[in-house]
Coordinates of C-alpha atoms in Angstrom, one line a residue:
M1 CA 0.0 0.0 0.1
R2 CA 1.2 3.4 -0.8
A3 CA 1.7 6.0 1.9
V4 CA 0.3 8.9 -0.1
R5 CA -2.8 8.4 -2.3
I6 CA -4.9 11.0 -4.5
S7 CA -8.5 10.4 -3.7
L8 CA -10.9 10.5 -6.5
F9 CA -13.9 10.0 -4.2
A10 CA -16.8 12.5 -4.1
A11 CA -18.7 12.8 -0.8
F12 CA -22.3 13.7 -0.7
A13 CA -24.6 13.8 2.4
L14 CA -27.7 11.5 2.7
V15 CA -28.9 13.2 5.9
S16 CA -27.3 15.6 8.3
G17 CA -23.9 14.2 9.4
G18 CA -23.0 13.3 12.9
P19 CA -19.9 14.1 15.0
A20 CA -16.6 12.6 14.0
C21 CA -15.2 10.0 16.3
G22 CA -11.6 8.9 17.1
P23 CA -10.2 5.3 17.0
G24 CA -12.5 2.6 18.2
A25 CA -15.6 4.2 16.5
E26 CA -18.7 2.1 15.8
V27 CA -19.3 2.1 12.2
D28 CA -21.6 0.4 9.7
L29 CA -20.0 0.6 6.2
T30 CA -22.2 -0.3 3.1
I31 CA -21.5 -0.7 -0.4
N32 CA -23.7 -0.9 -3.7
A33 CA -22.9 -0.8 -7.4
Q34 CA -24.5 0.7 -10.6
P35 CA -23.7 -1.7 -13.6
P36 CA -22.7 -0.3 -16.8
L37 CA -24.2 -1.4 -20.0
L38 CA -21.6 -2.3 -22.6
V39 CA -21.1 -4.1 -26.0
P40 CA -18.0 -6.3 -26.5
G41 CA -14.8 -4.1 -27.0
E42 CA -16.4 -1.2 -25.2
T43 CA -15.0 0.5 -22.0
G44 CA -17.3 2.0 -19.5
V45 CA -17.5 2.9 -15.7
L46 CA -18.5 0.6 -12.8
T47 CA -19.8 3.2 -10.2
L48 CA -19.4 2.1 -6.6
R49 CA -20.8 3.9 -3.6
V50 CA -19.5 3.4 0.0
G51 CA -21.5 4.6 2.7
N52 CA -21.5 4.8 6.5
R53 CA -24.8 4.0 8.4
G54 CA -23.1 3.7 11.7
R55 CA -23.1 6.0 14.9
D56 CA -19.7 7.3 14.3
A57 CA -17.4 8.4 11.5
A58 CA -15.3 6.0 9.8
Q59 CA -11.5 6.7 9.3
G60 CA -11.3 5.5 5.8
A61 CA -12.2 2.2 4.3
E62 CA -10.7 -0.4 1.9
V63 CA -12.7 -1.6 -1.1
T64 CA -12.1 -4.8 -3.0
V65 CA -13.6 -5.2 -6.5
V66 CA -13.6 -8.4 -8.5
T67 CA -14.3 -8.2 -12.2
P68 CA -16.8 -10.6 -13.9
F69 CA -15.6 -13.2 -16.4
F70 CA -14.5 -11.6 -19.8
V71 CA -14.2 -8.2 -18.1
N72 CA -10.9 -6.5 -17.3
F73 CA -10.1 -3.2 -15.4
A74 CA -9.3 -0.6 -17.9
R75 CA -5.9 0.8 -17.6
P76 CA -4.8 3.0 -15.9
V77 CA -6.6 2.0 -12.8
P78 CA -7.7 5.0 -10.4
A79 CA -4.8 6.5 -8.4
E80 CA -6.1 5.3 -5.1
C81 CA -6.4 1.8 -6.3
E82 CA -3.9 -1.1 -6.9
L83 CA -4.2 -4.4 -8.8
R84 CA -4.0 -7.2 -6.3
Y85 CA -4.4 -9.8 -9.1
E86 CA -3.7 -8.9 -12.7
N87 CA -4.4 -11.3 -15.5
L88 CA -5.6 -10.3 -19.0
D89 CA -6.9 -13.6 -19.6
P90 CA -10.6 -13.1 -20.1
F91 CA -11.5 -16.5 -18.5
L92 CA -9.9 -15.2 -15.1
P93 CA -11.2 -12.3 -13.1
E94 CA -9.0 -9.5 -11.9
V95 CA -8.8 -8.1 -8.3
L96 CA -8.5 -4.4 -7.3
I97 CA -8.0 -2.9 -4.0
C98 CA -9.0 0.6 -3.6
H99 CA -8.4 3.0 -0.5
V100 CA -10.9 5.4 0.8
D101 CA -8.9 8.2 2.4
G102 CA -10.1 10.5 5.1
T103 CA -13.3 10.6 7.2
I104 CA -16.6 9.0 6.1
A105 CA -19.1 10.7 8.3
P106 CA -22.4 9.1 9.5
S107 CA -25.0 9.0 6.9
T108 CA -22.8 10.0 4.1
E109 CA -21.6 8.4 0.9
R110 CA -18.5 8.3 -1.2
E111 CA -18.6 7.4 -4.9
L112 CA -15.8 5.6 -6.8
S113 CA -15.7 5.2 -10.5
V114 CA -13.8 2.2 -11.7
P115 CA -13.2 1.9 -15.5
V116 CA -13.8 -1.5 -16.9
A117 CA -13.5 -3.1 -20.4
L118 CA -15.8 -5.8 -21.7
V119 CA -13.9 -8.4 -23.6
P120 CA -15.4 -10.1 -26.9
G121 CA -16.5 -13.6 -26.6
G122 CA -18.0 -13.7 -23.2
P123 CA -21.5 -14.6 -21.8
R124 CA -24.6 -12.7 -22.8
G125 CA -26.6 -10.5 -20.5
R126 CA -25.5 -9.6 -17.0
N127 CA -22.0 -10.9 -16.1
Y128 CA -21.5 -11.0 -12.3
G129 CA -18.5 -9.8 -10.3
S130 CA -18.4 -8.6 -6.5
A131 CA -17.2 -6.0 -4.3
M132 CA -16.6 -5.6 -0.7
V133 CA -15.8 -2.8 1.9
L134 CA -14.0 -3.1 5.2
P135 CA -12.6 -0.5 7.6
A136 CA -9.2 0.7 6.5
A137 CA -6.1 -1.3 7.1
G138 CA -4.7 -0.2 10.6
S139 CA -7.9 1.4 11.6
R140 CA -9.4 0.7 15.0
D141 CA -12.9 1.3 13.7
R142 CA -15.5 -1.5 14.7
E143 CA -17.7 -2.7 11.8
M144 CA -21.0 -3.3 13.5
A145 CA -23.0 -5.0 10.7
L146 CA -20.8 -6.9 8.1
A147 CA -23.7 -8.4 6.2
D148 CA -24.2 -5.1 4.1
N149 CA -20.5 -4.7 3.3
L150 CA -20.7 -7.0 0.2
T151 CA -22.5 -6.6 -3.1
A152 CA -22.7 -7.9 -6.7
A153 CA -20.7 -5.6 -9.1
S154 CA -22.0 -6.5 -12.4
V155 CA -21.5 -5.5 -16.2
V156 CA -24.4 -6.0 -18.6
R157 CA -23.3 -7.2 -22.0
L158 CA -25.6 -5.8 -24.7
R159 CA -26.1 -6.9 -28.3
Q160 CA -23.4 -5.5 -30.6
V161 CA -24.9 -4.0 -33.8
G162 CA -24.5 -6.3 -36.7
E163 CA -23.1 -9.1 -34.4
P164 CA -23.3 -12.2 -36.6
P165 CA -24.5 -15.5 -35.2
P166 CA -21.7 -17.9 -34.5
A167 CA -21.0 -20.7 -37.0
G168 CA -19.1 -24.1 -36.5
N169 CA -19.5 -27.2 -34.4
T170 CA -22.4 -26.3 -32.3
V171 CA -22.1 -27.4 -28.7
G172 CA -24.2 -26.5 -25.4
I173 CA -21.7 -26.3 -22.6
Y174 CA -23.4 -25.5 -19.3
L175 CA -22.4 -25.2 -15.6
A176 CA -24.5 -26.2 -12.7
S177 CA -23.7 -26.5 -9.1
N178 CA -24.8 -27.2 -5.5
E179 CA -25.3 -24.6 -2.9
V180 CA -23.0 -25.5 0.1
P181 CA -23.8 -24.9 3.8
I182 CA -20.5 -24.3 5.8
S183 CA -19.6 -23.3 9.3
L184 CA -16.4 -22.3 10.9
G185 CA -14.0 -25.3 11.6
S186 CA -15.8 -27.5 9.1
R187 CA -15.1 -28.6 5.6
T188 CA -17.4 -28.7 2.7
T189 CA -17.2 -29.3 -1.1
A190 CA -18.6 -27.2 -3.9
T191 CA -19.7 -29.8 -6.6
L192 CA -19.5 -28.2 -10.0
T193 CA -21.5 -30.0 -12.9
I194 CA -20.4 -29.5 -16.5
G195 CA -22.6 -30.9 -19.1
N196 CA -23.2 -30.6 -22.9
A197 CA -26.6 -29.9 -24.1
G198 CA -25.7 -30.7 -27.8
P199 CA -26.2 -31.1 -30.5
N200 CA -22.7 -32.1 -31.0
A201 CA -19.8 -33.5 -28.9
T202 CA -17.0 -31.0 -27.9
S203 CA -13.9 -31.2 -30.0
V204 CA -11.7 -29.1 -27.7
P205 CA -11.2 -29.1 -23.9
T206 CA -13.4 -27.2 -21.7
R207 CA -12.0 -24.7 -19.1
V208 CA -13.7 -24.5 -15.9
I209 CA -13.0 -21.5 -13.5
Y210 CA -14.2 -21.4 -9.8
R211 CA -13.8 -18.2 -7.8
T212 CA -14.4 -18.4 -4.1
P213 CA -16.8 -16.0 -2.1
F214 CA -15.0 -13.6 0.2
F215 CA -14.1 -15.0 3.5
T216 CA -13.8 -18.5 1.9
N217 CA -10.6 -20.2 1.1
I218 CA -9.9 -23.4 -1.0
D219 CA -9.0 -26.0 1.6
A220 CA -5.4 -26.6 1.3
D221 CA -5.5 -29.8 3.3
V222 CA -7.6 -31.5 0.6
P223 CA -6.4 -32.3 -2.8
L224 CA -7.9 -30.6 -5.7
P225 CA -9.4 -32.9 -8.3
P226 CA -7.2 -34.2 -11.2
G227 CA -6.6 -31.5 -13.7
C228 CA -7.2 -28.6 -11.4
Q229 CA -4.6 -26.0 -10.3
M230 CA -4.6 -23.0 -8.3
R231 CA -4.7 -19.6 -10.1
L232 CA -4.9 -17.3 -7.2
T233 CA -3.8 -18.2 -3.7
D234 CA -4.5 -15.4 -1.3
T235 CA -5.7 -16.0 2.3
A236 CA -6.8 -12.4 3.0
P237 CA -10.5 -12.6 3.8
N238 CA -11.4 -9.7 1.3
V239 CA -9.7 -11.4 -1.7
P240 CA -10.9 -14.5 -3.3
E241 CA -9.1 -17.5 -4.4
I242 CA -9.3 -18.9 -8.0
V243 CA -9.1 -22.5 -9.2
E244 CA -8.9 -23.6 -12.8
C245 CA -9.8 -27.2 -14.0
G246 CA -10.0 -28.8 -17.5
V247 CA -12.5 -31.2 -19.0
A248 CA -11.2 -33.2 -21.7
A249 CA -12.7 -32.9 -25.4
G250 CA -15.3 -35.4 -26.4
L251 CA -18.1 -34.5 -24.0
K252 CA -21.1 -35.9 -25.8
P253 CA -24.6 -34.6 -25.9
G254 CA -26.4 -35.3 -22.7
E255 CA -23.1 -36.1 -20.8
E256 CA -22.0 -34.6 -17.6
R257 CA -18.8 -34.5 -15.6
E258 CA -18.5 -33.5 -11.8
L259 CA -15.8 -31.6 -10.0
G260 CA -15.5 -31.2 -6.3
I261 CA -13.7 -28.1 -5.1
P262 CA -12.7 -28.4 -1.2
L263 CA -13.7 -25.2 0.6
T264 CA -13.1 -23.9 4.2
L265 CA -14.5 -20.8 6.0
V266 CA -12.3 -17.9 7.2
A267 CA -13.1 -16.6 10.6
G268 CA -14.7 -13.3 11.1
G269 CA -17.0 -13.2 8.1
P270 CA -20.7 -12.4 7.8
T271 CA -23.4 -15.2 7.9
G272 CA -26.0 -16.0 5.1
M273 CA -25.6 -16.6 1.4
Q274 CA -22.3 -15.3 -0.1
L275 CA -21.5 -15.3 -3.8
G276 CA -18.7 -17.3 -5.7
F277 CA -18.6 -17.6 -9.4
G278 CA -18.1 -20.3 -11.9
L279 CA -17.4 -20.4 -15.6
A280 CA -17.2 -23.4 -18.1
A281 CA -16.4 -22.7 -21.7
G282 CA -14.5 -24.2 -24.6
T283 CA -10.8 -23.3 -24.8
G284 CA -11.1 -21.7 -28.3
G285 CA -8.8 -22.4 -31.1
G286 CA -11.0 -25.1 -32.5
P287 CA -14.3 -25.3 -34.3
D288 CA -16.7 -25.5 -31.3
V289 CA -19.2 -22.6 -31.0
D290 CA -21.6 -22.2 -28.2
P291 CA -24.6 -20.2 -29.5
I292 CA -26.1 -19.5 -26.1
G293 CA -23.2 -18.6 -23.8
V294 CA -25.4 -17.5 -20.8
D295 CA -25.5 -20.9 -19.1
N296 CA -21.7 -21.0 -19.1
A297 CA -21.1 -18.6 -16.1
H298 CA -23.1 -17.6 -13.1
P299 CA -22.8 -17.2 -9.3
I300 CA -22.1 -20.2 -7.1
H301 CA -23.5 -19.8 -3.7
V302 CA -22.0 -20.7 -0.2
L303 CA -24.2 -20.4 3.0
M304 CA -22.2 -19.3 5.9
L305 CA -23.6 -20.6 9.1
T306 CA -23.0 -19.5 12.8
G307 CA -22.9 -23.0 14.3
P308 CA -22.1 -26.6 13.5
R309 CA -24.2 -29.1 11.7
A310 CA -24.2 -32.1 13.8
E311 CA -26.7 -34.5 12.4
S312 CA -28.4 -34.9 9.1
L313 CA -31.9 -36.3 8.9
G314 CA -32.6 -37.5 5.5
P315 CA -29.7 -38.3 3.2
D316 CA -28.9 -36.5 0.0
T317 CA -30.6 -37.9 -3.1
P318 CA -28.3 -40.6 -4.4
K319 CA -27.0 -40.5 -7.9
T320 CA -28.8 -43.6 -8.9
A321 CA -32.1 -42.0 -8.1
L322 CA -31.4 -39.5 -11.1
A323 CA -30.8 -42.3 -13.5
G324 CA -34.4 -42.3 -14.9
Q325 CA -34.6 -38.5 -15.4
P326 CA -34.4 -37.2 -18.9
A327 CA -31.1 -36.1 -20.3
R328 CA -30.6 -32.4 -20.2
L329 CA -30.4 -31.7 -24.0
G330 CA -31.0 -28.2 -25.3
T331 CA -34.1 -27.4 -27.4
P332 CA -33.1 -25.8 -30.7
S333 CA -34.0 -22.2 -31.1
P334 CA -34.2 -20.2 -34.4
P335 CA -31.4 -17.8 -35.2
P336 CA -32.0 -14.2 -34.0
P337 CA -33.9 -12.1 -36.6
A338 CA -32.0 -9.2 -38.4
D339 CA -34.8 -6.7 -37.6
A340 CA -36.2 -6.7 -34.2
V341 CA -36.7 -4.8 -31.0
D342 CA -34.1 -5.5 -28.2
L343 CA -35.4 -4.6 -24.9
A344 CA -33.2 -4.4 -21.9
V345 CA -33.7 -3.6 -18.2
V346 CA -31.3 -2.3 -15.5
T347 CA -31.7 -0.7 -11.9
D348 CA -29.4 0.6 -9.4
N349 CA -28.8 -1.1 -6.1
V350 CA -30.4 1.1 -3.5
A351 CA -29.5 1.2 0.3
A352 CA -32.5 1.4 2.7
T353 CA -33.3 1.4 6.3
P354 CA -36.3 -0.9 7.7
G355 CA -39.3 1.2 8.4
T356 CA -38.7 3.7 5.7
N357 CA -39.9 4.0 2.0
I358 CA -37.8 4.1 -1.2
I359 CA -38.0 4.5 -4.9
S360 CA -36.4 1.8 -7.1
T361 CA -36.0 3.1 -10.6
F362 CA -36.1 0.6 -13.5
R363 CA -34.6 1.7 -16.9
V364 CA -36.0 -0.1 -19.9
T365 CA -34.1 0.6 -23.2
N366 CA -34.7 -0.5 -26.8
R367 CA -31.4 -1.5 -28.3
G368 CA -33.0 -2.9 -31.4
N369 CA -33.4 -1.4 -34.9
L370 CA -37.4 -1.5 -34.7
T371 CA -39.8 0.7 -32.8
T372 CA -42.0 -1.1 -30.5
Q373 CA -45.5 -1.8 -32.0
S374 CA -47.1 -3.2 -28.7
P375 CA -47.0 -2.3 -25.0
A376 CA -44.2 -4.1 -23.2
R377 CA -44.6 -5.7 -19.6
L378 CA -42.1 -5.1 -16.9
V379 CA -42.6 -7.7 -14.1
V380 CA -40.7 -7.0 -10.8
V381 CA -40.4 -9.4 -7.8
P382 CA -39.0 -7.3 -5.0
P383 CA -36.7 -9.0 -2.3
F384 CA -38.2 -10.5 0.9
Y385 CA -39.1 -7.8 3.4
F386 CA -39.8 -5.2 0.7
N387 CA -43.5 -4.6 -0.2
V388 CA -45.1 -2.5 -3.0
D389 CA -46.3 0.9 -1.7
R390 CA -49.8 0.7 -3.4
A391 CA -50.5 4.5 -2.4
R392 CA -47.7 5.8 -4.6
L393 CA -47.8 3.3 -7.7
P394 CA -47.3 5.2 -10.9
A395 CA -49.9 5.0 -13.7
G396 CA -49.6 1.6 -15.6
C397 CA -48.5 -0.4 -12.6
K398 CA -50.4 -2.9 -10.5
V399 CA -49.8 -5.5 -8.0
V400 CA -50.5 -9.0 -9.4
V401 CA -49.5 -11.1 -6.5
S402 CA -50.2 -9.5 -3.1
N403 CA -48.7 -10.8 0.1
P404 CA -48.7 -8.7 3.2
Q405 CA -46.2 -11.1 5.2
A406 CA -42.7 -10.1 4.9
N407 CA -41.3 -13.5 4.2
I408 CA -43.5 -13.8 1.1
P409 CA -42.7 -11.6 -1.8
E410 CA -45.1 -9.5 -3.9
V411 CA -45.1 -9.3 -7.6
A412 CA -45.7 -6.0 -9.6
E413 CA -46.4 -5.4 -13.2
C414 CA -46.0 -2.2 -15.2
I415 CA -47.0 -1.4 -18.7
I416 CA -44.4 0.2 -21.0
P417 CA -46.5 2.0 -23.8
A418 CA -45.8 1.2 -27.4
G419 CA -43.7 3.5 -29.6
M420 CA -40.2 3.1 -28.0
A421 CA -37.9 4.1 -30.7
P422 CA -34.5 2.4 -31.3
G423 CA -32.1 3.8 -28.6
E424 CA -34.9 5.2 -26.5
Q425 CA -35.0 4.6 -22.7
R426 CA -38.0 4.9 -20.3
S427 CA -38.1 4.8 -16.6
V428 CA -40.5 3.3 -14.1
D429 CA -40.3 4.4 -10.5
L430 CA -41.5 1.7 -8.3
P431 CA -42.2 2.6 -4.8
L432 CA -41.4 0.1 -1.9
D433 CA -41.9 -0.1 1.7
V434 CA -38.8 -1.3 3.5
L435 CA -40.5 -3.6 6.2
P436 CA -39.2 -3.9 9.8
G437 CA -37.3 -6.8 11.2
G438 CA -35.6 -9.5 9.1
P439 CA -32.1 -9.4 7.8
I440 CA -29.7 -6.7 6.8
G441 CA -27.4 -6.7 3.8
F442 CA -27.7 -7.4 0.2
M443 CA -31.3 -8.5 -0.8
T444 CA -32.0 -9.9 -4.3
G445 CA -35.0 -9.2 -6.4
T446 CA -35.8 -10.1 -9.9
M447 CA -37.0 -8.3 -13.0
F448 CA -38.2 -9.1 -16.6
V449 CA -39.2 -6.9 -19.5
D450 CA -41.2 -8.6 -22.1
P451 CA -42.0 -7.1 -25.5
G452 CA -45.6 -7.2 -26.7
E453 CA -47.4 -9.6 -29.1
N454 CA -46.7 -7.5 -32.2
D455 CA -42.9 -7.3 -31.5
V456 CA -40.0 -9.9 -32.0
E457 CA -37.4 -9.7 -29.4
G458 CA -33.9 -10.0 -30.9
Y459 CA -31.8 -10.8 -27.9
I460 CA -33.6 -12.1 -24.7
A461 CA -30.5 -12.5 -22.6
D462 CA -30.6 -8.9 -21.4
N463 CA -34.5 -8.9 -20.8
I464 CA -34.0 -10.7 -17.4
S465 CA -31.9 -9.8 -14.4
I466 CA -31.6 -9.5 -10.7
F467 CA -31.2 -6.5 -8.7
G468 CA -30.0 -5.7 -5.3
L469 CA -31.6 -3.7 -2.4
H470 CA -29.5 -3.3 0.8
R471 CA -31.0 -3.3 4.1
S472 CA -28.9 -1.2 6.4
A473 CA -29.3 -0.6 9.9
V474 CA -27.1 -0.9 13.1
K475 CA -29.3 -3.1 15.4
S476 CA -28.9 -4.0 19.0
P477 CA -27.4 -7.4 19.6
P478 CA -29.8 -10.3 18.8
P479 CA -30.9 -12.5 21.6
R480 CA -28.4 -15.1 22.7
E481 CA -31.1 -17.8 23.2
G482 CA -33.3 -19.0 20.4
V483 CA -33.3 -20.7 17.1
D484 CA -31.0 -20.1 14.3
L485 CA -32.6 -21.5 11.1
W486 CA -30.9 -21.8 7.8
V487 CA -32.0 -22.8 4.2
S488 CA -30.3 -23.6 0.9
T489 CA -31.1 -25.1 -2.5
D490 CA -29.1 -27.0 -5.1
Q491 CA -28.8 -25.5 -8.7
P492 CA -30.4 -27.9 -11.2
A493 CA -30.0 -27.6 -14.8
L494 CA -33.4 -27.7 -16.6
S495 CA -34.4 -28.3 -20.2
V496 CA -37.9 -28.0 -21.8
N497 CA -40.1 -31.3 -21.5
A498 CA -37.8 -32.7 -19.0
P499 CA -39.2 -31.9 -15.5
R500 CA -36.8 -32.3 -12.6
T501 CA -36.6 -31.5 -8.9
V502 CA -34.9 -28.8 -6.7
T503 CA -33.5 -30.1 -3.4
V504 CA -34.1 -27.7 -0.5
R505 CA -31.9 -28.2 2.6
Y506 CA -32.6 -26.7 5.8
G507 CA -31.5 -26.9 9.5
N508 CA -31.0 -25.3 12.9
V509 CA -27.7 -24.1 14.2
G510 CA -29.2 -22.2 17.3
R511 CA -29.1 -23.2 20.9
R512 CA -32.7 -24.3 21.1
A513 CA -34.9 -26.8 19.3
T514 CA -37.7 -25.3 17.5
Q515 CA -41.0 -25.3 19.7
G516 CA -43.6 -24.4 16.9
P517 CA -43.7 -24.8 13.2
S518 CA -41.8 -22.9 10.8
E519 CA -42.7 -21.8 7.2
L520 CA -40.5 -22.4 4.2
V521 CA -41.3 -20.3 1.1
Y522 CA -40.0 -21.2 -2.4
V523 CA -40.5 -18.6 -5.2
T524 CA -40.0 -20.1 -8.7
P525 CA -37.8 -18.0 -11.3
F526 CA -39.3 -16.6 -14.4
Y527 CA -40.2 -19.3 -16.9
V528 CA -40.2 -22.1 -14.2
N529 CA -43.5 -23.6 -12.8
V530 CA -44.2 -26.4 -10.3
D531 CA -44.6 -29.6 -12.0
R532 CA -48.2 -30.5 -11.8
S533 CA -47.6 -34.2 -12.8
A534 CA -45.6 -34.8 -9.5
P535 CA -46.8 -34.5 -6.0
L536 CA -45.4 -31.9 -3.5
P537 CA -44.0 -33.1 -0.3
A538 CA -46.4 -33.4 2.8
G539 CA -47.2 -30.1 4.3
C540 CA -46.4 -28.1 1.0
R541 CA -48.9 -26.4 -1.3
V542 CA -48.8 -23.9 -4.2
Q543 CA -50.1 -20.4 -2.9
E544 CA -51.8 -19.7 -6.2
P545 CA -51.1 -21.4 -9.6
H546 CA -49.8 -19.1 -12.3
P547 CA -49.6 -20.5 -15.8
D548 CA -48.1 -17.1 -17.1
P549 CA -44.4 -18.0 -17.3
L550 CA -43.7 -14.4 -16.2
I551 CA -45.6 -14.7 -12.9
P552 CA -43.8 -16.7 -10.3
E553 CA -45.4 -19.5 -8.4
I554 CA -44.9 -19.6 -4.7
V555 CA -44.7 -22.8 -2.8
L556 CA -45.4 -22.7 1.0
C557 CA -44.3 -25.6 3.3
S558 CA -45.1 -25.9 7.0
I559 CA -42.1 -27.4 8.7
P560 CA -43.1 -29.3 11.9
P561 CA -41.6 -28.4 15.5
G562 CA -38.8 -30.3 16.9
L563 CA -35.8 -29.2 14.8
E564 CA -33.0 -29.9 17.1
P565 CA -29.7 -27.9 17.2
G566 CA -27.3 -29.1 14.6
W567 CA -30.0 -31.2 12.8
E568 CA -30.4 -30.9 9.0
R569 CA -33.4 -31.9 6.8
Q570 CA -34.2 -31.7 3.3
L571 CA -37.2 -31.8 0.8
T572 CA -37.5 -32.0 -2.8
L573 CA -39.9 -29.8 -5.0
P574 CA -40.8 -30.8 -8.6
I575 CA -40.3 -28.1 -11.2
E576 CA -40.3 -27.8 -14.9
L577 CA -38.9 -25.3 -17.4
E578 CA -41.3 -23.4 -19.7
P579 CA -40.6 -22.9 -23.5
G580 CA -39.9 -19.6 -24.9
G581 CA -37.7 -17.9 -22.4
P582 CA -34.0 -17.1 -21.9
A583 CA -31.1 -19.6 -21.2
G584 CA -28.8 -19.5 -18.4
M585 CA -29.2 -18.6 -14.7
L586 CA -32.8 -18.1 -13.7
V587 CA -33.3 -16.6 -10.3
G588 CA -35.9 -17.3 -7.8
N589 CA -36.0 -17.1 -4.0
V590 CA -36.3 -19.2 -0.8
S591 CA -36.8 -18.5 2.8
L592 CA -37.3 -20.2 6.2
E593 CA -38.6 -18.5 9.4
P594 CA -40.3 -19.5 12.6
S595 CA -44.1 -19.1 11.9
A596 CA -45.5 -16.0 13.6
G597 CA -47.9 -16.0 16.5
G598 CA -49.1 -18.7 18.8
D599 CA -47.8 -19.9 22.3
A600 CA -44.9 -21.7 20.7
A601 CA -43.5 -19.1 18.6
D602 CA -39.8 -19.2 18.4
T603 CA -37.1 -16.4 18.5
E604 CA -34.9 -16.2 15.5
V605 CA -31.4 -14.9 16.4
N606 CA -29.8 -14.4 12.9
F607 CA -32.0 -13.7 9.9
N608 CA -29.0 -13.5 7.4
D609 CA -29.0 -17.2 6.5
N610 CA -32.8 -17.5 6.4
L611 CA -33.5 -16.2 3.0
H612 CA -31.8 -15.6 -0.3
H613 CA -32.0 -16.1 -3.9
A614 CA -32.3 -19.7 -5.3
T615 CA -31.2 -20.4 -9.0
V616 CA -31.8 -23.0 -11.8
I617 CA -29.8 -23.2 -15.0
A618 CA -32.0 -23.3 -18.2
V619 CA -30.4 -25.2 -20.8
R620 CA -31.3 -24.2 -24.4
N621 CA -29.8 -24.2 -27.8

């Protein structure tokens, strides 16, 4: 680190600032990101906002930024930043450390502009990186709420005008994974599944990259799978580690290979879901082409727990039980039309305090070469603990799924009038209530913009995305006695006409057994519905069927009392992929909380591992 740095940060107040404080101050640093929209070969700016919602002023901060795959930091990097890991190989992320000098007063933000370059050849749509903020090195500031110190830092890849469709030996490489719970002192394995949806076998090797979440390391005491090697070894908690593996050529259509990456948790990190990232793609230099590209790279989740998992009730589904399920083969898609509309939607990550109201602005752009002839639909699923403020809904918007409970999301739909010309952007301001209670940190919602019946969409990869809202508040210490429920899901790969299941694992790492029932909520992604041909587990029901693939279905499951500390259980939900949607990562949500009310109501001591997004991989060609 340099002794003298020139600050490029601009400070602006959110509310009136509080008094500065000396060493040992109690701070609550936050970070959020605004994704740039780029075409391959273009350079843009990733804007990061570092805030302090604590009681006292912070004496500087340290920000880590990790690029998505096929994105590099544009040179030169900002003067107050330094490259921690530099590698221009587009398959490998880069790591940047930036220093926020000076005082960050309470209720203020500092803005950092990081130049990034989108490399040709990468996945379509939103490419995910990450960012984290910690008190400055050497500072005695005390971070009071680490859960809101991390965020996704994304770059949206737009269609390049005149971009020709790929030609060659068509393959359909995809990557799926499990979501792994882990607690301090334990070991776990992230299982990466690499498959080929066809129609042809691969003729070149496949490169597989895995990047750990923050506060997670590759377990050095466990050997990596054959063909794997470390690309970045760095035990600092705010710097990820990177592994690269190879899958030999000759992967046939419908064939899958598995790689187990050993992980261990670093002390001092937050609880709840944290994002690692994976990529599987051909090495290039050969005839293979992957016309989809969006199912090759996506976040891979690690669920960080506060206590040990002592006993498992219900074994994992054995591999032999999957033998009769249909192979995951892609369904052929027609080539994109030369003349079409091309709708894309983005929004900013907004920080919010429970008990307040916010406006989340969704920006819809037409990147095509035709004007829209029909109204478009914007469908928004806010995160848990955010409800739509009906009193301030703008014209053209309505609530299509209403849920007053904080642990069950609502769904809003807004109509974008016809007549959107090429290059035109329209905005929708959606008012949201930030509900009290619940977790803090980065909460995930989803959004989809769908063209009307008289329009043809030329590039569906950027019609769908997740967005983050940050719940930030310094709270009093949680009760020491109570339950600490957690929930996670696997990440199945789905194809049309091949129903499968999603496995939901849950447990209790608290000090007490549950005395009353708990409620598990699973929200399907866009273009995924519950498979009606298979029964739901006992105690589960669909809240309201929605055949419209743009309206998620919500499964509610009642979990009986008696979940002892350390115990783990699982259930499987039948789901299926609907035709016509995008390929790649589709995002839903899952939560588990003690049921409210009653004499046997339980006290949840840590909400951060109770709810997060749950993903599937849509395999299409």
